[in-house]
mmCIF file of C-alpha atoms in Angstrom:
data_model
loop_
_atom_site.group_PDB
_atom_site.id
_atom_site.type_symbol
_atom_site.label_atom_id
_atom_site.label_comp_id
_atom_site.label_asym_id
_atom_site.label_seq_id
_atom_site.Cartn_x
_atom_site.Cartn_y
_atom_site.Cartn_z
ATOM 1 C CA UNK Z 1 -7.241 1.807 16.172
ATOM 2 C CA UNK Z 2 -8.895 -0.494 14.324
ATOM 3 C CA UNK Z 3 -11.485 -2.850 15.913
ATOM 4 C CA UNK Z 4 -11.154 -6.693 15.714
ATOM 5 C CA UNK Z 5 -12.219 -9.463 16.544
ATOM 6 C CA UNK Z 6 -9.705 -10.246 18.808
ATOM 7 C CA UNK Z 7 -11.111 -8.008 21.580
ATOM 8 C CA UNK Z 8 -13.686 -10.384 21.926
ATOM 9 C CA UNK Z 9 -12.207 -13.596 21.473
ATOM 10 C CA UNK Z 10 -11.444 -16.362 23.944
ATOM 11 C CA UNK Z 11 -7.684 -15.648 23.262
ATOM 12 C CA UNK Z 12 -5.258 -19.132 23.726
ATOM 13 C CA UNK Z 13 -1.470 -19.237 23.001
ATOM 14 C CA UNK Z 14 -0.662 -18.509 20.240
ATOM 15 C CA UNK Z 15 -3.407 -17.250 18.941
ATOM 16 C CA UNK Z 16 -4.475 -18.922 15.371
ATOM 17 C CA UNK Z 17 -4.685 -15.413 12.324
ATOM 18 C CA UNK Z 18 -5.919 -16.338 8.810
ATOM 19 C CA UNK Z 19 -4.310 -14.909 6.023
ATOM 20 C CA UNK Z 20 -5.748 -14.608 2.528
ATOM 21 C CA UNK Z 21 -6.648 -12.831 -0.566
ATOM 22 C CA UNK Z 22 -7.469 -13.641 -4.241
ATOM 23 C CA UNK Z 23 -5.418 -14.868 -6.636
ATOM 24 C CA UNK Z 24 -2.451 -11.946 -7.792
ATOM 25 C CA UNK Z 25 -3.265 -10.429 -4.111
ATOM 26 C CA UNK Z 26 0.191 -10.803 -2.864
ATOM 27 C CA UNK Z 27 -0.752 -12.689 0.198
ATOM 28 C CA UNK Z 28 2.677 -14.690 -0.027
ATOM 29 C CA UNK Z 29 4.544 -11.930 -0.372
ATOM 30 C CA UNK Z 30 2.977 -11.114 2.934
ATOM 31 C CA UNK Z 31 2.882 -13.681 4.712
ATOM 32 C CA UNK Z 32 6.867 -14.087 4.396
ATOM 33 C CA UNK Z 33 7.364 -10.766 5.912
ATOM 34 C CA UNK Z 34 5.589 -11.907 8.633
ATOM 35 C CA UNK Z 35 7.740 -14.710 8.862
ATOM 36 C CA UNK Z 36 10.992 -12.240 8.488
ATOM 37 C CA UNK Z 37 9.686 -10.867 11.642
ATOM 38 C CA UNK Z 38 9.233 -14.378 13.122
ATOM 39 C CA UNK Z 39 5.907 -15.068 12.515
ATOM 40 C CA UNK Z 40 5.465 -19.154 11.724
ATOM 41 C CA UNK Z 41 3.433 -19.457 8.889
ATOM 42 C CA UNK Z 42 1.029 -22.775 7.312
ATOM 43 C CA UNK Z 43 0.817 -22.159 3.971
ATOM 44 C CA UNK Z 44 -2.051 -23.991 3.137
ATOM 45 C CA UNK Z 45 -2.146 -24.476 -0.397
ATOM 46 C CA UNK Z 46 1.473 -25.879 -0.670
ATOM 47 C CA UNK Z 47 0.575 -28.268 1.787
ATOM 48 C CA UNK Z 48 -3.119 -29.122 0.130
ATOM 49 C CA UNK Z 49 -0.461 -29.900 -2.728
ATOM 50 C CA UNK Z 50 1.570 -32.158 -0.945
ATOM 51 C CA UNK Z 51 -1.585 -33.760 0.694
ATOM 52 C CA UNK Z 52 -2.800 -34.919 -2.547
ATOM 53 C CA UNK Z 53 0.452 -36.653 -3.870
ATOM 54 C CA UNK Z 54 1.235 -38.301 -0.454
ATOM 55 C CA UNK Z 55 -2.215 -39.336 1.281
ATOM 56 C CA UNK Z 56 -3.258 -42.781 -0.130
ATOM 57 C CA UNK Z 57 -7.385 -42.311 0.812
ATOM 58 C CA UNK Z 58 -7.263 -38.412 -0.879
ATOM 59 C CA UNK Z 59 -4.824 -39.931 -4.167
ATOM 60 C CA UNK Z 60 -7.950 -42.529 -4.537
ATOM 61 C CA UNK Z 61 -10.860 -39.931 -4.016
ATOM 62 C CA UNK Z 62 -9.099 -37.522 -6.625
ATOM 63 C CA UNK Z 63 -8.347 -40.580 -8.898
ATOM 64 C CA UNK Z 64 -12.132 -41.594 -8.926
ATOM 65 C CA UNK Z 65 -13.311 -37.665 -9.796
ATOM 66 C CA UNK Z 66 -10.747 -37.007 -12.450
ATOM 67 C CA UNK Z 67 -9.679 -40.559 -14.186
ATOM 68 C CA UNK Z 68 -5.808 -41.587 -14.901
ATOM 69 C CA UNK Z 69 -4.788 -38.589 -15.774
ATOM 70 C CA UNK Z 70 -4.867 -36.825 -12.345
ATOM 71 C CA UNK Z 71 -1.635 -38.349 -11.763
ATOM 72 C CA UNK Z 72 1.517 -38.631 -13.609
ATOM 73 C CA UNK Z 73 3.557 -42.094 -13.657
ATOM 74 C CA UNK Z 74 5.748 -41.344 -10.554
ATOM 75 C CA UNK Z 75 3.008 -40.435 -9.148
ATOM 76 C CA UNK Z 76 3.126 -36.244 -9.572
ATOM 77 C CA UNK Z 77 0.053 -34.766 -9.725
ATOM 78 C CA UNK Z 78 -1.054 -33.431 -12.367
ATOM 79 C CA UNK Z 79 -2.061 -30.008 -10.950
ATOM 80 C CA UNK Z 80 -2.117 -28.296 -15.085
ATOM 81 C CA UNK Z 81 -4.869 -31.405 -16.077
ATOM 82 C CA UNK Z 82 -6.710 -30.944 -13.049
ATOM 83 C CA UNK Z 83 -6.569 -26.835 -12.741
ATOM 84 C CA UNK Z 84 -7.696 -27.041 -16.808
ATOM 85 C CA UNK Z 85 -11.085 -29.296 -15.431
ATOM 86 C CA UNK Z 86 -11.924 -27.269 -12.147
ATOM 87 C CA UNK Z 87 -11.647 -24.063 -13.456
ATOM 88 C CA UNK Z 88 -14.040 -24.592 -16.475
ATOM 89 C CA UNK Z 89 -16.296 -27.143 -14.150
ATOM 90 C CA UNK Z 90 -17.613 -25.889 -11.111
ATOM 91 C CA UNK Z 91 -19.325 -29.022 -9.727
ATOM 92 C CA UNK Z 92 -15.896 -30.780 -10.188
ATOM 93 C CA UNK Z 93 -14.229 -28.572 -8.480
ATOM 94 C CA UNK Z 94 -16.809 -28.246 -5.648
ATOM 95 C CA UNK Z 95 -16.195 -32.002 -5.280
ATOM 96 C CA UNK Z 96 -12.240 -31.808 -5.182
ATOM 97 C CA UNK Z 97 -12.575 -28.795 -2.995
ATOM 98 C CA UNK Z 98 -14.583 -31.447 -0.286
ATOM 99 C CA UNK Z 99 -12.082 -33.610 -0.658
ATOM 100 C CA UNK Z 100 -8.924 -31.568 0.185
ATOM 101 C CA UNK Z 101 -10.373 -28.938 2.382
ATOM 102 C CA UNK Z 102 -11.336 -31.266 5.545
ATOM 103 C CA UNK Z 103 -7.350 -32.934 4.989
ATOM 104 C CA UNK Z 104 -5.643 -29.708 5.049
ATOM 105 C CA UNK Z 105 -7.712 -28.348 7.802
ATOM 106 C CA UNK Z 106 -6.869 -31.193 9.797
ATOM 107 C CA UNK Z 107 -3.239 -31.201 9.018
ATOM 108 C CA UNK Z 108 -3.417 -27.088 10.212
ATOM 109 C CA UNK Z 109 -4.523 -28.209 13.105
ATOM 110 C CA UNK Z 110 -2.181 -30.659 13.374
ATOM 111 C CA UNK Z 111 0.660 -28.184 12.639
ATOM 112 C CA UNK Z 112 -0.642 -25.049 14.927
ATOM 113 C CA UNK Z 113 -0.812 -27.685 18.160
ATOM 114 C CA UNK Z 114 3.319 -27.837 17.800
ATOM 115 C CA UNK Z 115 3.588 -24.290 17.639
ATOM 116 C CA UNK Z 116 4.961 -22.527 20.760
ATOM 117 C CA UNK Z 117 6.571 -19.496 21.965
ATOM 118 C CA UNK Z 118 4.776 -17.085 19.580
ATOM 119 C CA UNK Z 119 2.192 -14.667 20.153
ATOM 120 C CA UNK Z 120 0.725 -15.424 17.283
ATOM 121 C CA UNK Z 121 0.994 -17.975 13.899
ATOM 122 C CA UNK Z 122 -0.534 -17.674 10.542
ATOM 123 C CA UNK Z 123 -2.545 -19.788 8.398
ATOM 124 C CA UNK Z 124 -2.243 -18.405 5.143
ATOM 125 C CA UNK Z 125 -5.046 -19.907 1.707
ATOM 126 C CA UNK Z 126 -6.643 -18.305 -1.010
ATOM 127 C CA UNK Z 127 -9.530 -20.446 0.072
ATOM 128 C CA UNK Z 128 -9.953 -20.007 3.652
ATOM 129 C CA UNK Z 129 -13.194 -17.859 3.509
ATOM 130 C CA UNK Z 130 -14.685 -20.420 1.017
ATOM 131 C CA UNK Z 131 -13.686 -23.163 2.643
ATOM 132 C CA UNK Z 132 -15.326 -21.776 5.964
ATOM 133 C CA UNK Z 133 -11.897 -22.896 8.235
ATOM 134 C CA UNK Z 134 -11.691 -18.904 8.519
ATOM 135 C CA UNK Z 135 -14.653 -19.544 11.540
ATOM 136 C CA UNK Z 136 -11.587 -22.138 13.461
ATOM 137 C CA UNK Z 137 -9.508 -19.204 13.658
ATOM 138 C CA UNK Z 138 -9.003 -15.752 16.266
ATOM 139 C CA UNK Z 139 -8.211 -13.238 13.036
ATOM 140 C CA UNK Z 140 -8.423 -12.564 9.837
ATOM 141 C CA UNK Z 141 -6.008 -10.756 7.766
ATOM 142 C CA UNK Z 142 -6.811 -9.821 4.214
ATOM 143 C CA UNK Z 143 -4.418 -8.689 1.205
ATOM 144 C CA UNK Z 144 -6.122 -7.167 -1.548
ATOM 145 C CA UNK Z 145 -5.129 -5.382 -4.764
ATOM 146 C CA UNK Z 146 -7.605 -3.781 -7.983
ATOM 147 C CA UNK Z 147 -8.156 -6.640 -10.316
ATOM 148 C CA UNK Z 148 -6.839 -5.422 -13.225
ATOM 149 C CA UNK Z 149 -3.259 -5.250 -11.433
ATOM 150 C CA UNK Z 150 -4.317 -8.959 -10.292
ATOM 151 C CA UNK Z 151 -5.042 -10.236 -13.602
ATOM 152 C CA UNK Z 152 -1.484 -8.598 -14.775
ATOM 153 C CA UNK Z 153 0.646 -10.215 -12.023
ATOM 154 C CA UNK Z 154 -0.987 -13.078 -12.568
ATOM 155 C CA UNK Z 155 -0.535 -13.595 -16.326
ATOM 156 C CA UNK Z 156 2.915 -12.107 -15.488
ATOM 157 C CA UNK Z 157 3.521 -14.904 -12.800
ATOM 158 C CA UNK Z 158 1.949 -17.875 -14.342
ATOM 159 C CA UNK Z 159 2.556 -17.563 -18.249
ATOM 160 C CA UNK Z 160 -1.247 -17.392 -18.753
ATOM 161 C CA UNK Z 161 -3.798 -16.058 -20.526
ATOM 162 C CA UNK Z 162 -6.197 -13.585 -19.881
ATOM 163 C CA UNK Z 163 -9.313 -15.993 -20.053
ATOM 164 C CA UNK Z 164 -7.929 -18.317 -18.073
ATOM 165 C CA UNK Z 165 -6.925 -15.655 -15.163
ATOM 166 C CA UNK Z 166 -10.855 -14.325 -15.162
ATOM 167 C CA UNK Z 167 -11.834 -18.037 -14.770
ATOM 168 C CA UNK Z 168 -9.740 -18.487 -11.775
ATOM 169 C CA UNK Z 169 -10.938 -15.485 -10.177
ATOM 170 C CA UNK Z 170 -14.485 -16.172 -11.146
ATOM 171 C CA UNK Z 171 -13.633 -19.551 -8.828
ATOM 172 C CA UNK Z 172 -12.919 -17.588 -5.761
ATOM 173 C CA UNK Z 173 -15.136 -15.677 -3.383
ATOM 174 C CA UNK Z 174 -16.191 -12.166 -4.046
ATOM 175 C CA UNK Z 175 -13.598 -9.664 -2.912
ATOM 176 C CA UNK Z 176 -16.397 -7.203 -1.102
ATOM 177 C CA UNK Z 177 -17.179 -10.582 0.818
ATOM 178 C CA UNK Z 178 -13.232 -11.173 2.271
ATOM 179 C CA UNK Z 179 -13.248 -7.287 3.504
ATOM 180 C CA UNK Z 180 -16.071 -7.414 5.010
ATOM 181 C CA UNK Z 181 -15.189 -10.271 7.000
ATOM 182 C CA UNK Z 182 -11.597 -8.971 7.448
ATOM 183 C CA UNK Z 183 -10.095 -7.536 10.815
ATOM 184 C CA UNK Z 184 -6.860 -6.355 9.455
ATOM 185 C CA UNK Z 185 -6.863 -4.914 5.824
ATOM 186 C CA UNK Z 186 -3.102 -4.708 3.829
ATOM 187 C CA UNK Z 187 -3.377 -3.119 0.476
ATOM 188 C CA UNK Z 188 -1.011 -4.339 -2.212
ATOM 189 C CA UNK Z 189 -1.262 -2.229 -5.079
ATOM 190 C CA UNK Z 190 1.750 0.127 -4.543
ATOM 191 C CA UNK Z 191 0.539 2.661 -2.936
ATOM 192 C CA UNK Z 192 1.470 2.128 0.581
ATOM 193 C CA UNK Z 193 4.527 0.355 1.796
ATOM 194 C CA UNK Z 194 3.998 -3.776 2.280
ATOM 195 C CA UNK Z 195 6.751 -3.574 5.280
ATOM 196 C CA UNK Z 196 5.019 -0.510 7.139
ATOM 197 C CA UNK Z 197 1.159 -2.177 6.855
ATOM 198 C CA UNK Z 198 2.503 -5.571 8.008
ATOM 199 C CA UNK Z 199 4.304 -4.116 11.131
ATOM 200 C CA UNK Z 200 1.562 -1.976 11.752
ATOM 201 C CA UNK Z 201 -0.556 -4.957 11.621
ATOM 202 C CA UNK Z 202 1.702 -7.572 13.470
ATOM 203 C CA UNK Z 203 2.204 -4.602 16.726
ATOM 204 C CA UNK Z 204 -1.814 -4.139 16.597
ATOM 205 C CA UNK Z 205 -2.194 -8.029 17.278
ATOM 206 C CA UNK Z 206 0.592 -8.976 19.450
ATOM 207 C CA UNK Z 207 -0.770 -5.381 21.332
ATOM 208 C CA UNK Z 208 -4.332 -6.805 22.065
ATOM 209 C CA UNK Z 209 -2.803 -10.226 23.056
ATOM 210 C CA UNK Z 210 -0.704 -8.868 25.433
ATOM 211 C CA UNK Z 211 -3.488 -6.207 27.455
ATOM 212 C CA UNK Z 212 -5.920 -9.694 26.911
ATOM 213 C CA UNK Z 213 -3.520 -12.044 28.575
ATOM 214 C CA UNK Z 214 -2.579 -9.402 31.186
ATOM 215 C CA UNK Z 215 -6.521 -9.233 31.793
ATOM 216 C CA UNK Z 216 -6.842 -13.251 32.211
#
């Protein structure tokens, strides 16, 4: 059985598991099995979306950084205008990254305090190593896939080119870094069943929270 952190953990209720992977991982895919089985899941980046059209002091911070066009009239954002700047500007999207990453953490935060009888919930972000929210948490769970097969489901997914897949992955973490940091490992490249590594990996935790709340 596979050691984790969670063995060594000052366990609460329910216990707080990151979920991530790189872009083309699968780590959606994923994370609503887990739900399937359950499993209440913050997905982080569909909220870091919603956080940026709705929250007046983040609309003005993200205004100042990328001019009038970060928004559209109604106030949309303009996510293909801004993902066309950060990806070929890495200060810029350093700075946007500082300005979404301490909202979104706080509105996980926000979200895992309402969340209650569960073992477990998930917080699942491409960005949650990078973004170093990965230390708030009891677990981390990491999806990964060979890059070429990214790059395909990616261009598959998104309608984009090849260039601009690489550029996106070249603004994410290194991949060695995410596994080394991972307690629970789910491959997604077809070669093992998604369903059997996610049960696998949901009786493993809710397993060591049990003997660790029987031993409090």
């Amino acid at each position: 059985m596979q050691k984790t952190s969670l063995e060594t953990t000052s366990l609460a209720i329910p216990l707080k598991i990151g979920i991530t992977g790189g872009i083309g991982s699968g780590k959606t895919t994923v994370s609503k099995i887990f739900e399937i089985l359950g499993i209440p899941v913050y997905y982080a980046d569909n909220r870091a979306k919603s956080i940026m059209e709705q929250e007046g002091e983040v609309k003005n911070r993200i205004n100042r950084l990328f001019g009038k066009e970060a928004y559209f009239q109604n106030g949309g954002l303009n996510r293909k205008y801004i993902a066309g700047v950060v990806f070929q500007d890495k200060t810029k999207l350093e700075k946007l990254n500082a300005i979404v990453h301490p909202a979104v953490i706080k509105d996980g935060e926000a979200w895992f305090a309402e969340q209650h009888g569960t073992p477990y919930c998930l917080k699942e972000a491409a960005l949650l190593i990078e973004s170093g929210s990965y230390k708030t948490l009891d677990a981390l769970i990491v999806v990964t896939a060979p890059q070429p097969l990214r790059i395909e489901r990616v261009m598959k997914r998104d309608g984009l080119k090849k260039t601009d897949v690489i550029a996106r992955l070249k603004s994410q973490g290194p991949e060695e870094e995410k596994l080394r940091l991972a307690d629970f490992v789910i491959q997604n490249d077809g070669s093992q069943s998604l369903i059997k590594q996610v049960l696998e990996t949901h009786q493993q935790i809710v397993s060591t929270w049990a003997k660790a709340l029987k031993n409090n």
